Amino acid sequence: MTRRQCTGEYKVKPIKQKVRELLGYPYPSRIPKGVFAEQWVGISTDEFHRAKDADVKYMRNRHPLLDMSWSRSDCVRYLTSFGLADTPKSSCLGCPFHGNAQWRHIRDTSPSEWADVVEFDAAIRQGNARANASGSRLLGEAFLHRSRVPLSQAPIDHVTAAERAALQLSVEEAEVLESGVEDGCSPWACRGDAEALTQDGFGLAT
Ligand code: SF4
């Protein structure tokens, strides 16, 4: 796994910036005690362990789904009543925690989004000067798919025998490769936290 700061950099930081702006105290102004914005975070009862307090005093998290004791299936039932039964869990398009099934879904249902992720995958190949956790350049190349093959050619239709052998995976573990991290991702509950599955979410070939 290379340095990964997606949630912090692209979600949490801009949200805090906006909240400060809305409160009228843009950075680096000091926010007076007692001034805060309330944020509603959609964590359901199935994942109550992901509910956390905000890490700054000027934001307070509320979890309305927990307050109403709604599970994921309650949410799906509610969405279904509005014809939105196929609402997916949220995540970024080019998330390295996608499994093959998620990549296939993008490829097979949205050609423009597939073109976008293929382009993104090609763009990260050399990483950048602060590419890994110690701030060193990548010695190899970065890939979104764990096969360490460009996404456009990666074996996303099934976990190959070669992948299984290379990673010494059992059939059950290979199944996890297929499904990826199924948790959704929000600024306050990053699916990267569920990375027990993938110690090397961004494939790195040396
Ligand atoms: S969905 Fe994936 S890429 Fe996006 S913030 Fe979460 S872990 Fe990062």
Tab-separated table of N, CA and C and ligand atoms in Angstrom, residues 4-8 11 90-98 184-186 189-193 202, ligand 1:
chain	number	residue	atom	x	y	z
A	4	ARG	N	-1.657	6.852	1.140
A	4	ARG	CA	-3.029	7.056	0.678
A	4	ARG	C	-3.660	8.113	1.563
A	5	GLN	N	-4.028	9.236	0.960
A	5	GLN	CA	-4.561	10.326	1.761
A	5	GLN	C	-5.841	10.872	1.129
A	6	CYS	N	-6.511	9.993	0.385
A	6	CYS	CA	-7.673	10.438	-0.387
A	6	CYS	C	-8.760	11.054	0.499
A	7	THR	N	-9.178	10.339	1.532
A	7	THR	CA	-10.277	10.853	2.357
A	7	THR	C	-9.897	12.170	3.021
A	8	GLY	N	-8.727	12.216	3.615
A	8	GLY	CA	-8.298	13.423	4.304
A	8	GLY	C	-8.137	14.597	3.352
A	11	LYS	N	-11.726	14.960	0.876
A	11	LYS	CA	-13.067	15.057	1.471
A	11	LYS	C	-13.033	15.904	2.740
A	90	SER	N	-21.752	4.487	-1.382
A	90	SER	CA	-20.918	5.522	-2.006
A	90	SER	C	-19.434	5.151	-1.956
A	91	SER	N	-18.747	5.490	-3.018
A	91	SER	CA	-17.284	5.373	-3.034
A	91	SER	C	-16.786	6.139	-4.252
A	92	CYS	N	-15.496	6.443	-4.252
A	92	CYS	CA	-14.932	7.127	-5.416
A	92	CYS	C	-14.879	6.156	-6.588
A	93	LEU	N	-14.923	6.730	-7.759
A	93	LEU	CA	-14.875	5.925	-8.978
A	93	LEU	C	-13.579	5.111	-9.049
A	94	GLY	N	-12.469	5.778	-8.833
A	94	GLY	CA	-11.178	5.099	-8.994
A	94	GLY	C	-10.616	4.622	-7.672
A	95	CYS	N	-11.428	3.972	-6.869
A	95	CYS	CA	-10.970	3.545	-5.547
A	95	CYS	C	-10.149	2.264	-5.639
A	96	PRO	N	-8.968	2.237	-5.028
A	96	PRO	CA	-8.143	1.038	-5.086
A	96	PRO	C	-8.707	-0.128	-4.283
A	97	PHE	N	-9.760	0.125	-3.514
A	97	PHE	CA	-10.355	-0.963	-2.740
A	97	PHE	C	-11.480	-1.668	-3.488
A	98	HIS	N	-11.739	-1.241	-4.733
A	98	HIS	CA	-12.742	-1.964	-5.522
A	98	HIS	C	-12.265	-3.383	-5.778
A	184	GLY	N	-19.281	1.217	2.088
A	184	GLY	CA	-19.247	2.477	1.369
A	184	GLY	C	-18.163	3.355	1.992
A	185	CYS	N	-17.965	4.521	1.415
A	185	CYS	CA	-16.921	5.402	1.933
A	185	CYS	C	-17.508	6.790	2.121
A	186	SER	N	-17.334	7.345	3.290
A	186	SER	CA	-17.754	8.723	3.509
A	186	SER	C	-16.578	9.436	4.162
A	189	ALA	N	-16.268	7.975	7.564
A	189	ALA	CA	-16.183	6.520	7.705
A	189	ALA	C	-15.563	5.987	6.421
A	190	CYS	N	-14.243	6.090	6.340
A	190	CYS	CA	-13.530	5.749	5.104
A	190	CYS	C	-13.478	4.241	4.920
A	191	ARG	N	-13.746	3.795	3.695
A	191	ARG	CA	-13.693	2.357	3.456
A	191	ARG	C	-12.253	1.853	3.543
A	192	GLY	N	-11.303	2.779	3.437
A	192	GLY	CA	-9.905	2.387	3.589
A	192	GLY	C	-9.638	1.852	4.994
A	193	ASP	N	-10.500	2.239	5.961
A	193	ASP	CA	-10.317	1.729	7.316
A	193	ASP	C	-10.639	0.246	7.383
A	202	PHE	N	-3.189	-0.147	-3.485
A	202	PHE	CA	-2.602	0.295	-4.739
A	202	PHE	C	-1.501	-0.707	-5.054
B	1	SF4	S1	-13.717	5.547	-1.776
B	1	SF4	FE1	-11.635	4.766	-1.864
B	1	SF4	S2	-10.487	6.342	-3.000
B	1	SF4	FE2	-12.380	7.270	-2.264
B	1	SF4	S3	-11.858	8.219	-0.299
B	1	SF4	FE3	-12.672	6.179	0.102
B	1	SF4	S4	-10.856	4.843	0.221
B	1	SF4	FE4	-10.256	6.761	-0.814
